[in-house]
């Protein structure tokens, strides 16, 4: 049974797929060009169709700028907007990152064929995807809705720019001559983050994100 109110994806994406913040104390506004610092993907689902076949939801985000970027990716379930997965994504200049939300026996998971760096790690193995979790609505965070992983099967996605990257860290996440980054580079990026040193290499927002 569907629990999330389904809207026209075309209508919502046309108005909300790219939001541009004009300043820390100013209102967020829709960017007419479809580029911005924050993206809202209003609906994902892996629920079954009427004939019993599960949907997959495919996601992409594009960095249209000539600079590397750090962005936050958040998946929220559809009943009470509780977070079911989040990670940081580091995009090379002119980079495109893609992923698929797929069904599991209990809920939903994500898998990517993409080599762009993430923290935490997003699986590249279809047979062992990164599973969505229910930590934000169980235990001390329990709410009146059901607390099983079925809630993760539908919801929405937010992608929010954290800043432009420069220097050593930007070099680690940058693809060279169209060649995907070296996997070990992402380990160094995660180490910088764990040490609290990555923020030194992240500067002001510059927008230029769009997605589908």
GROMACS .gro file of C-alpha atoms in nm:
model
  212
    1UNK     CA    1   0.000   0.000   0.000
    2UNK     CA    2   0.144   0.336  -0.099
    3UNK     CA    3   0.189   0.567   0.199
    4UNK     CA    4   0.348   0.868   0.032
    5UNK     CA    5   0.132   1.110  -0.163
    6UNK     CA    6   0.249   1.084  -0.521
    7UNK     CA    7   0.263   1.410  -0.716
    8UNK     CA    8   0.334   1.490  -1.077
    9UNK     CA    9   0.710   1.447  -1.098
   10UNK     CA   10   0.732   1.675  -1.401
   11UNK     CA   11   0.541   1.958  -1.234
   12UNK     CA   12   0.736   1.947  -0.911
   13UNK     CA   13   1.078   1.908  -1.071
   14UNK     CA   14   1.007   2.199  -1.304
   15UNK     CA   15   0.954   2.423  -1.005
   16UNK     CA   16   1.183   2.277  -0.742
   17UNK     CA   17   1.466   2.078  -0.894
   18UNK     CA   18   1.716   2.359  -0.838
   19UNK     CA   19   1.696   2.610  -0.558
   20UNK     CA   20   1.941   2.898  -0.537
   21UNK     CA   21   2.018   3.059  -0.202
   22UNK     CA   22   2.119   3.422  -0.247
   23UNK     CA   23   2.278   3.463   0.095
   24UNK     CA   24   2.284   3.326   0.448
   25UNK     CA   25   2.017   3.569   0.572
   26UNK     CA   26   1.812   3.589   0.253
   27UNK     CA   27   1.529   3.375   0.122
   28UNK     CA   28   1.577   3.067  -0.092
   29UNK     CA   29   1.440   3.118  -0.442
   30UNK     CA   30   1.380   2.905  -0.749
   31UNK     CA   31   1.641   2.960  -1.018
   32UNK     CA   32   1.477   3.005  -1.357
   33UNK     CA   33   1.781   2.858  -1.535
   34UNK     CA   34   1.748   2.530  -1.343
   35UNK     CA   35   2.088   2.570  -1.170
   36UNK     CA   36   2.148   2.621  -0.801
   37UNK     CA   37   2.303   2.530  -0.468
   38UNK     CA   38   2.027   2.291  -0.353
   39UNK     CA   39   1.829   2.026  -0.540
   40UNK     CA   40   1.503   1.865  -0.429
   41UNK     CA   41   1.400   1.538  -0.591
   42UNK     CA   42   1.038   1.517  -0.476
   43UNK     CA   43   0.978   1.144  -0.500
   44UNK     CA   44   1.162   0.813  -0.514
   45UNK     CA   45   1.000   0.471  -0.488
   46UNK     CA   46   1.089   0.104  -0.503
   47UNK     CA   47   0.737  -0.016  -0.431
   48UNK     CA   48   0.575  -0.280  -0.651
   49UNK     CA   49   0.374  -0.196  -0.959
   50UNK     CA   50   0.023  -0.334  -1.001
   51UNK     CA   51   0.168  -0.640  -1.168
   52UNK     CA   52   0.408  -0.706  -0.883
   53UNK     CA   53   0.732  -0.573  -1.032
   54UNK     CA   54   0.928  -0.329  -0.818
   55UNK     CA   55   1.021   0.017  -0.938
   56UNK     CA   56   1.380   0.140  -0.939
   57UNK     CA   57   1.440   0.513  -0.899
   58UNK     CA   58   1.735   0.653  -1.095
   59UNK     CA   59   1.912   0.967  -0.977
   60UNK     CA   60   2.172   1.200  -1.127
   61UNK     CA   61   2.339   1.524  -1.021
   62UNK     CA   62   2.558   1.739  -1.244
   63UNK     CA   63   2.824   1.990  -1.146
   64UNK     CA   64   2.816   2.234  -1.436
   65UNK     CA   65   3.100   2.449  -1.301
   66UNK     CA   66   3.474   2.440  -1.360
   67UNK     CA   67   3.544   2.377  -0.989
   68UNK     CA   68   3.525   2.069  -0.770
   69UNK     CA   69   3.240   2.068  -0.519
   70UNK     CA   70   3.141   1.910  -0.189
   71UNK     CA   71   2.770   1.831  -0.157
   72UNK     CA   72   2.549   1.663   0.103
   73UNK     CA   73   2.312   1.390  -0.020
   74UNK     CA   74   2.014   1.304   0.204
   75UNK     CA   75   1.737   1.047   0.155
   76UNK     CA   76   1.423   1.099   0.364
   77UNK     CA   77   1.134   0.854   0.397
   78UNK     CA   78   0.785   0.958   0.299
   79UNK     CA   79   0.577   0.931   0.617
   80UNK     CA   80   0.746   1.177   0.853
   81UNK     CA   81   1.054   1.289   0.657
   82UNK     CA   82   1.296   1.095   0.875
   83UNK     CA   83   1.644   1.053   0.731
   84UNK     CA   84   1.720   0.701   0.605
   85UNK     CA   85   2.063   0.765   0.452
   86UNK     CA   86   2.306   1.052   0.413
   87UNK     CA   87   2.658   1.091   0.282
   88UNK     CA   88   2.890   1.352   0.140
   89UNK     CA   89   2.960   1.352  -0.233
   90UNK     CA   90   3.266   1.514  -0.389
   91UNK     CA   91   3.222   1.613  -0.752
   92UNK     CA   92   3.498   1.685  -0.997
   93UNK     CA   93   3.460   1.989  -1.225
   94UNK     CA   94   3.199   1.920  -1.496
   95UNK     CA   95   3.119   1.593  -1.320
   96UNK     CA   96   2.805   1.379  -1.336
   97UNK     CA   97   2.718   1.140  -1.051
   98UNK     CA   98   2.451   0.873  -1.095
   99UNK     CA   99   2.291   0.615  -0.866
  100UNK     CA  100   1.991   0.384  -0.842
  101UNK     CA  101   1.756   0.331  -0.549
  102UNK     CA  102   1.662  -0.036  -0.562
  103UNK     CA  103   1.432  -0.267  -0.363
  104UNK     CA  104   1.553  -0.512  -0.100
  105UNK     CA  105   1.367  -0.785   0.084
  106UNK     CA  106   1.284  -0.544   0.369
  107UNK     CA  107   1.312  -0.193   0.226
  108UNK     CA  108   1.536   0.003  -0.009
  109UNK     CA  109   1.904   0.044  -0.088
  110UNK     CA  110   2.132   0.244  -0.317
  111UNK     CA  111   2.400   0.140  -0.563
  112UNK     CA  112   2.617   0.342  -0.801
  113UNK     CA  113   2.842   0.261  -1.098
  114UNK     CA  114   3.010   0.600  -1.046
  115UNK     CA  115   3.367   0.663  -0.933
  116UNK     CA  116   3.314   1.006  -0.777
  117UNK     CA  117   3.428   1.010  -0.414
  118UNK     CA  118   3.175   0.971  -0.132
  119UNK     CA  119   3.194   0.969   0.248
  120UNK     CA  120   3.044   0.725   0.366
  121UNK     CA  121   3.102   0.472   0.101
  122UNK     CA  122   2.821   0.397  -0.147
  123UNK     CA  123   2.832   0.044  -0.284
  124UNK     CA  124   2.920  -0.024  -0.648
  125UNK     CA  125   2.805  -0.387  -0.618
  126UNK     CA  126   2.446  -0.457  -0.731
  127UNK     CA  127   2.446  -0.775  -0.522
  128UNK     CA  128   2.552  -0.588  -0.205
  129UNK     CA  129   2.402  -0.239  -0.218
  130UNK     CA  130   2.415   0.021   0.060
  131UNK     CA  131   2.098  -0.033   0.260
  132UNK     CA  132   1.873   0.244   0.388
  133UNK     CA  133   1.833   0.242   0.769
  134UNK     CA  134   1.560   0.317   1.022
  135UNK     CA  135   1.772   0.467   1.303
  136UNK     CA  136   1.595   0.804   1.279
  137UNK     CA  137   1.251   0.664   1.362
  138UNK     CA  138   1.321   0.375   1.605
  139UNK     CA  139   1.429   0.353   1.968
  140UNK     CA  140   1.453   0.697   2.127
  141UNK     CA  141   1.337   0.849   1.797
  142UNK     CA  142   1.027   0.630   1.759
  143UNK     CA  143   0.717   0.800   1.618
  144UNK     CA  144   0.352   0.692   1.574
  145UNK     CA  145   0.412   0.542   1.229
  146UNK     CA  146   0.546   0.191   1.179
  147UNK     CA  147   0.915   0.149   1.255
  148UNK     CA  148   1.010  -0.118   1.000
  149UNK     CA  149   1.227  -0.070   0.693
  150UNK     CA  150   0.922  -0.071   0.465
  151UNK     CA  151   0.908   0.306   0.529
  152UNK     CA  152   1.232   0.346   0.336
  153UNK     CA  153   1.069   0.222   0.014
  154UNK     CA  154   0.947   0.570  -0.081
  155UNK     CA  155   1.038   0.925   0.002
  156UNK     CA  156   1.238   1.213  -0.141
  157UNK     CA  157   1.596   1.331  -0.185
  158UNK     CA  158   1.785   1.650  -0.102
  159UNK     CA  159   2.125   1.744  -0.244
  160UNK     CA  160   2.279   2.053  -0.087
  161UNK     CA  161   2.605   2.218  -0.185
  162UNK     CA  162   2.850   2.253   0.105
  163UNK     CA  163   3.106   2.454  -0.090
  164UNK     CA  164   3.367   2.476  -0.365
  165UNK     CA  165   3.682   2.270  -0.317
  166UNK     CA  166   4.035   2.390  -0.386
  167UNK     CA  167   4.399   2.286  -0.347
  168UNK     CA  168   4.506   1.940  -0.236
  169UNK     CA  169   4.154   1.810  -0.166
  170UNK     CA  170   4.020   1.934  -0.500
  171UNK     CA  171   4.305   1.750  -0.671
  172UNK     CA  172   4.214   1.426  -0.493
  173UNK     CA  173   3.855   1.428  -0.622
  174UNK     CA  174   3.930   1.557  -0.972
  175UNK     CA  175   3.914   1.318  -1.267
  176UNK     CA  176   4.222   1.338  -1.485
  177UNK     CA  177   4.168   1.371  -1.863
  178UNK     CA  178   3.831   1.200  -1.833
  179UNK     CA  179   3.971   0.910  -1.631
  180UNK     CA  180   3.789   0.831  -1.304
  181UNK     CA  181   3.973   0.906  -0.984
  182UNK     CA  182   4.203   0.653  -0.820
  183UNK     CA  183   4.002   0.472  -0.547
  184UNK     CA  184   4.279   0.535  -0.293
  185UNK     CA  185   4.230   0.910  -0.340
  186UNK     CA  186   3.887   0.882  -0.178
  187UNK     CA  187   4.046   0.720   0.125
  188UNK     CA  188   4.262   1.030   0.164
  189UNK     CA  189   3.955   1.255   0.135
  190UNK     CA  190   3.778   1.055   0.406
  191UNK     CA  191   4.088   1.074   0.624
  192UNK     CA  192   4.099   1.453   0.587
  193UNK     CA  193   3.733   1.466   0.689
  194UNK     CA  194   3.787   1.236   0.989
  195UNK     CA  195   4.076   1.454   1.103
  196UNK     CA  196   3.867   1.771   1.070
  197UNK     CA  197   4.104   1.908   0.805
  198UNK     CA  198   3.884   1.882   0.496
  199UNK     CA  199   3.688   2.199   0.575
  200UNK     CA  200   4.008   2.400   0.516
  201UNK     CA  201   3.982   2.304   0.147
  202UNK     CA  202   3.611   2.396   0.112
  203UNK     CA  203   3.525   2.759   0.039
  204UNK     CA  204   3.211   2.958  -0.044
  205UNK     CA  205   2.911   2.829  -0.239
  206UNK     CA  206   2.906   2.882  -0.615
  207UNK     CA  207   2.590   2.701  -0.734
  208UNK     CA  208   2.572   2.546  -1.079
  209UNK     CA  209   2.417   2.214  -0.975
  210UNK     CA  210   2.132   2.047  -1.158
  211UNK     CA  211   1.988   1.698  -1.160
  212UNK     CA  212   1.728   1.451  -1.279
   0.00000   0.00000   0.00000
